[in-house]
Tab-separated table of C-alpha atoms and ligand atoms in Angstrom:
chain	number	residue	atom	x	y	z
A	9	MET	CA	72.811	-47.411	35.055
A	10	ILE	CA	72.114	-45.243	32.011
A	11	ASP	CA	70.458	-41.889	32.576
A	12	PHE	CA	67.814	-42.108	29.863
A	13	ALA	CA	66.852	-38.429	30.166
A	14	ILE	CA	70.430	-37.387	29.396
A	15	ALA	CA	70.710	-39.892	26.542
A	16	ARG	CA	67.446	-38.553	25.116
A	17	ARG	CA	68.536	-34.926	25.310
A	18	ARG	CA	71.774	-35.801	23.526
A	19	MET	CA	69.811	-37.695	20.855
A	20	VAL	CA	67.593	-34.679	20.221
A	21	GLU	CA	70.523	-32.251	20.056
A	22	GLN	CA	72.876	-34.362	17.932
A	23	GLN	CA	70.506	-36.309	15.692
A	24	ILE	CA	67.433	-34.106	15.378
A	25	ILE	CA	68.290	-30.421	15.814
A	26	ALA	CA	71.810	-30.668	14.336
A	27	ARG	CA	70.355	-32.265	11.178
A	28	GLY	CA	67.929	-29.455	10.590
A	29	VAL	CA	64.597	-30.407	12.156
A	30	ASP	CA	63.383	-27.020	13.408
A	31	ASP	CA	59.727	-27.633	14.283
A	32	GLN	CA	59.783	-26.851	18.014
A	33	ARG	CA	56.705	-28.979	18.756
A	34	VAL	CA	58.398	-31.995	17.154
A	35	ILE	CA	61.601	-31.312	19.090
A	36	ASP	CA	59.635	-31.101	22.362
A	37	ALA	CA	57.786	-34.344	21.612
A	38	MET	CA	61.047	-36.186	20.841
A	39	MET	CA	62.425	-34.864	24.136
A	40	GLN	CA	59.396	-36.172	25.986
A	41	VAL	CA	58.712	-39.697	24.702
A	42	PRO	CA	60.712	-42.399	26.568
A	43	ARG	CA	61.994	-44.318	23.517
A	44	HIS	CA	63.681	-46.969	25.721
A	45	LEU	CA	60.242	-48.277	26.742
A	46	PHE	CA	59.478	-49.170	23.114
A	47	VAL	CA	62.410	-51.586	22.684
A	48	GLU	CA	63.033	-54.915	24.440
A	49	SER	CA	64.947	-54.710	27.715
A	50	GLY	CA	68.158	-56.140	26.208
A	51	LEU	CA	68.321	-53.241	23.731
A	52	GLN	CA	67.429	-50.391	26.070
A	53	SER	CA	71.024	-49.181	26.253
A	54	HIS	CA	70.873	-48.619	22.464
A	55	ALA	CA	67.450	-46.976	22.456
A	56	TYR	CA	68.827	-43.460	21.901
A	57	SER	CA	71.443	-44.405	19.319
A	58	ASP	CA	71.281	-43.124	15.740
A	59	ALA	CA	69.709	-46.266	14.290
A	60	SER	CA	66.637	-48.360	13.749
A	61	LEU	CA	66.491	-51.416	16.051
A	62	PRO	CA	64.816	-54.832	15.811
A	63	ILE	CA	61.442	-55.214	17.569
A	64	GLY	CA	60.795	-58.864	16.622
A	65	GLU	CA	58.709	-60.365	13.801
A	66	LYS	CA	61.386	-59.146	11.318
A	67	GLN	CA	60.314	-55.533	11.949
A	68	THR	CA	62.129	-52.470	13.299
A	69	ILE	CA	61.531	-49.326	15.335
A	70	SER	CA	62.436	-46.417	13.032
A	71	GLN	CA	65.586	-44.340	13.513
A	72	PRO	CA	64.896	-41.291	15.753
A	73	TYR	CA	65.813	-38.804	13.009
A	74	MET	CA	63.382	-40.441	10.573
A	75	VAL	CA	60.550	-40.280	13.135
A	76	ALA	CA	61.251	-36.577	13.705
A	77	ALA	CA	61.689	-35.728	10.010
A	78	MET	CA	58.476	-37.495	8.981
A	79	SER	CA	56.524	-35.865	11.807
A	80	ALA	CA	57.880	-32.434	10.854
A	81	ALA	CA	57.074	-33.045	7.168
A	82	LEU	CA	53.373	-33.261	8.056
A	83	ASP	CA	53.426	-29.601	9.279
A	84	LEU	CA	51.228	-30.346	12.280
A	85	GLN	CA	49.466	-27.657	14.334
A	86	GLY	CA	47.643	-29.735	16.942
A	87	HIS	CA	44.055	-30.037	15.707
A	88	GLU	CA	44.673	-32.867	13.222
A	89	ARG	CA	43.348	-36.403	12.890
A	90	ILE	CA	46.173	-38.518	11.509
A	91	LEU	CA	46.340	-41.969	9.937
A	92	GLU	CA	49.534	-43.908	10.672
A	93	ILE	CA	50.384	-47.130	8.842
A	94	GLY	CA	52.735	-49.568	10.600
A	95	THR	CA	52.313	-49.123	14.362
A	96	GLY	CA	55.314	-51.390	15.013
A	97	SER	CA	56.602	-50.615	18.510
A	98	GLY	CA	54.192	-47.699	18.903
A	99	TYR	CA	57.013	-45.151	19.218
A	100	GLN	CA	56.050	-43.046	16.195
A	101	SER	CA	52.409	-43.196	17.363
A	102	ALA	CA	53.488	-41.832	20.764
A	103	VAL	CA	55.363	-38.924	19.172
A	104	LEU	CA	52.380	-38.128	16.918
A	105	SER	CA	49.954	-38.358	19.842
A	106	LEU	CA	51.663	-35.330	21.411
A	107	LEU	CA	51.429	-33.379	18.153
A	108	VAL	CA	47.831	-33.931	17.032
A	109	LYS	CA	44.312	-34.434	18.321
A	110	ARG	CA	43.918	-38.107	17.421
A	111	VAL	CA	46.062	-40.846	15.853
A	112	TYR	CA	44.512	-43.770	13.950
A	113	SER	CA	47.187	-46.440	13.571
A	114	ILE	CA	47.068	-49.736	11.650
A	115	GLU	CA	49.463	-52.682	12.151
A	116	ARG	CA	49.253	-55.967	10.250
A	117	ILE	CA	51.047	-58.084	12.905
A	118	SER	CA	48.796	-58.517	15.927
A	119	VAL	CA	51.541	-59.299	18.503
A	120	LEU	CA	53.230	-55.991	17.681
A	121	ALA	CA	49.927	-54.098	17.897
A	122	GLY	CA	49.263	-55.715	21.294
A	123	ARG	CA	52.678	-54.799	22.665
A	124	ALA	CA	52.404	-51.233	21.380
A	125	ARG	CA	48.964	-50.856	22.957
A	126	LYS	CA	50.338	-51.948	26.331
A	127	VAL	CA	53.211	-49.440	26.361
A	128	LEU	CA	50.985	-46.601	25.128
A	129	ASP	CA	48.421	-47.421	27.846
A	130	GLN	CA	51.170	-47.371	30.490
A	131	LEU	CA	52.074	-43.884	29.265
A	132	CYS	CA	48.379	-42.887	29.413
A	133	MET	CA	48.401	-41.915	25.737
A	134	SER	CA	44.681	-42.171	25.208
A	135	ASN	CA	44.266	-40.379	21.858
A	136	ILE	CA	45.551	-43.320	19.781
A	137	ASN	CA	43.286	-45.927	18.151
A	138	ILE	CA	45.124	-49.047	16.980
A	139	LYS	CA	43.645	-51.630	14.667
A	140	VAL	CA	45.083	-54.851	13.270
A	141	GLY	CA	44.746	-55.258	9.525
A	142	ASP	CA	46.004	-54.333	6.076
A	143	GLY	CA	46.823	-50.643	6.202
A	144	THR	CA	47.374	-50.353	2.453
A	145	ILE	CA	43.636	-49.816	2.040
A	146	GLY	CA	43.554	-47.085	4.688
A	147	TRP	CA	40.791	-46.694	7.292
A	148	ARG	CA	37.648	-45.800	5.376
A	149	ASP	CA	35.322	-45.330	8.358
A	150	GLN	CA	37.548	-42.632	9.841
A	151	ALA	CA	38.511	-40.838	6.604
A	152	PRO	CA	39.229	-38.160	5.536
A	153	PHE	CA	42.468	-37.506	7.426
A	154	ASP	CA	44.450	-34.284	7.850
A	155	GLY	CA	47.651	-36.263	7.440
A	156	ILE	CA	48.838	-39.790	6.646
A	157	LEU	CA	52.228	-41.171	7.731
A	158	VAL	CA	53.381	-44.515	6.343
A	159	ALA	CA	56.280	-46.219	8.172
A	160	ALA	CA	56.885	-49.004	5.627
A	161	GLY	CA	58.172	-48.859	2.052
A	162	ALA	CA	55.624	-49.032	-0.776
A	163	PRO	CA	56.284	-49.959	-4.442
A	164	ASP	CA	53.910	-47.140	-5.488
A	165	ILE	CA	51.633	-44.656	-3.762
A	166	PRO	CA	48.489	-46.590	-2.732
A	167	THR	CA	45.516	-44.779	-4.311
A	168	LYS	CA	43.405	-45.203	-1.163
A	169	TYR	CA	45.726	-42.830	0.680
A	170	LEU	CA	45.120	-40.108	-1.894
A	171	GLN	CA	41.367	-40.681	-1.618
A	172	GLN	CA	41.382	-40.630	2.192
A	173	LEU	CA	43.456	-37.449	2.497
A	174	ASP	CA	41.499	-34.244	3.130
A	175	VAL	CA	42.138	-31.220	0.918
A	176	GLY	CA	45.110	-29.385	2.453
A	177	GLY	CA	46.361	-32.606	4.066
A	178	LYS	CA	49.777	-34.191	3.605
A	179	LEU	CA	50.834	-37.781	3.025
A	180	VAL	CA	54.405	-38.800	3.900
A	181	LEU	CA	55.639	-42.204	2.744
A	182	PRO	CA	58.682	-44.113	1.485
A	183	VAL	CA	58.358	-45.238	-2.150
A	184	GLY	CA	60.836	-47.468	-3.956
A	185	ASP	CA	62.061	-51.053	-4.068
A	186	ARG	CA	62.346	-53.442	-1.142
A	187	SER	CA	65.821	-52.398	-0.043
A	188	GLN	CA	65.729	-48.637	-0.459
A	189	GLN	CA	63.224	-45.900	-1.016
A	190	ILE	CA	62.729	-42.174	-1.390
A	191	LEU	CA	60.714	-40.406	1.268
A	192	MET	CA	57.913	-38.599	-0.559
A	193	ARG	CA	55.470	-35.950	0.515
A	194	VAL	CA	52.173	-35.582	-1.316
A	195	THR	CA	50.001	-32.547	-0.528
A	196	ARG	CA	46.356	-32.558	-1.584
A	197	LEU	CA	45.778	-29.117	-3.072
A	198	GLY	CA	42.283	-29.781	-4.406
A	199	ASP	CA	39.876	-32.602	-5.269
A	200	ASP	CA	42.065	-33.797	-8.145
A	201	LYS	CA	45.189	-31.765	-7.547
A	202	PHE	CA	48.208	-33.209	-5.722
A	203	LYS	CA	51.715	-31.803	-5.260
A	204	ARG	CA	54.494	-34.423	-5.032
A	205	GLU	CA	57.895	-33.737	-3.425
A	206	GLN	CA	60.918	-35.967	-2.863
A	207	LEU	CA	62.369	-35.358	0.600
A	208	MET	CA	65.306	-37.779	1.111
A	209	ASP	CA	66.630	-41.293	0.652
A	210	CYS	CA	65.535	-43.817	3.267
A	211	ARG	CA	65.301	-47.524	4.124
A	212	PHE	CA	62.159	-49.048	5.559
A	213	VAL	CA	60.784	-52.567	5.945
A	214	PRO	CA	58.290	-53.397	3.173
A	215	LEU	CA	54.639	-52.353	3.230
A	216	ILE	CA	52.830	-55.641	2.711
A	217	GLY	CA	49.246	-55.837	1.498
A	218	GLU	CA	46.711	-55.405	-1.255
A	219	GLN	CA	48.189	-52.090	-2.459
A	220	GLY	CA	51.773	-52.781	-1.343
A	221	TRP	CA	54.142	-55.730	-1.745
A	222	LEU	CA	52.311	-59.038	-1.909
A	223	THR	CA	54.573	-61.028	0.437
A	224	ASP	CA	57.324	-60.350	2.951
A	225	GLU	CA	59.819	-62.441	0.956
A	226	ASP	CA	61.965	-61.185	-1.932
B	9	SAH	N1	56.741	-46.594	13.272
B	9	SAH	C1	57.157	-47.868	13.803
B	9	SAH	C2	58.004	-48.592	12.814
B	9	SAH	C3	57.309	-49.704	12.276
B	9	SAH	S1	58.169	-50.693	11.105
B	9	SAH	C4	57.907	-47.675	15.082
B	9	SAH	O1	58.243	-46.530	15.394
B	9	SAH	O2	58.167	-48.648	15.771
B	9	SAH	C5	56.876	-50.903	9.958
B	9	SAH	C6	55.676	-51.643	10.459
B	9	SAH	O3	54.753	-51.683	9.377
B	9	SAH	C7	55.930	-53.091	10.848
B	9	SAH	O4	55.515	-53.297	12.163
B	9	SAH	C8	55.072	-53.895	9.856
B	9	SAH	O5	54.485	-55.045	10.411
B	9	SAH	C9	54.018	-52.875	9.473
B	9	SAH	N2	53.327	-53.098	8.209
B	9	SAH	C10	53.827	-53.533	7.027
B	9	SAH	N3	52.852	-53.594	6.097
B	9	SAH	C11	51.705	-53.180	6.710
B	9	SAH	C12	50.348	-53.024	6.288
B	9	SAH	N4	49.946	-53.295	5.044
B	9	SAH	N5	49.453	-52.574	7.179
B	9	SAH	C13	49.811	-52.284	8.456
B	9	SAH	N6	51.065	-52.430	8.923
B	9	SAH	C14	52.009	-52.861	8.059
């Protein structure tokens, strides 16, 4: 029997803190969320390894370090309303739910959204709204957001995200081709003023939709 609490502590020390994530609230959240509940039972023994893992439907749960680094890049204080694109397993949503006031998460594949909802309900994480649909157009009714986190790779920055970001808010997303991307952070400094930063290389599944890739095939 694996002791998941020990595996999780080791993950946080070796993959998160050792690689430079120093936001204590993010570290605490990564220590708290039971990642093994977000993968299928056959993969639970790998849940705390330094990798993304398949979750079905050709999608993946992001690597722990990437979840921590993206969360830290949003500079969260606790009062925020955040838009997340690509609910997937719901793991990133769970981490964010401990860091902000409310998470609005969009997933295009309804079976994944349903599974994520179930696990998040079991964990009593009640500050997460999940909707099924094309997240490349954002969530207009709930905008503006204090932060936007995109967990799938976009060919370009969808303009709706810039429009739906509040002044002072940050958008973190992978931009590039289908096989590799650069993690970018865009900070809205004013109505028409945005600061763009390149954070690191990364590999995500494609963001598919009106303002992303048109299909999930090459
Ligand atoms: N953060 C997730 C990782 C999800 S992988 C986790 O921790 O498990 C990326 C997810 O983005 C996939 O589930 C995929 O179906 C979804 N996705 C891709 N394009 C999308 C779009 N336009 N709108 C919403 N979700 C999308």
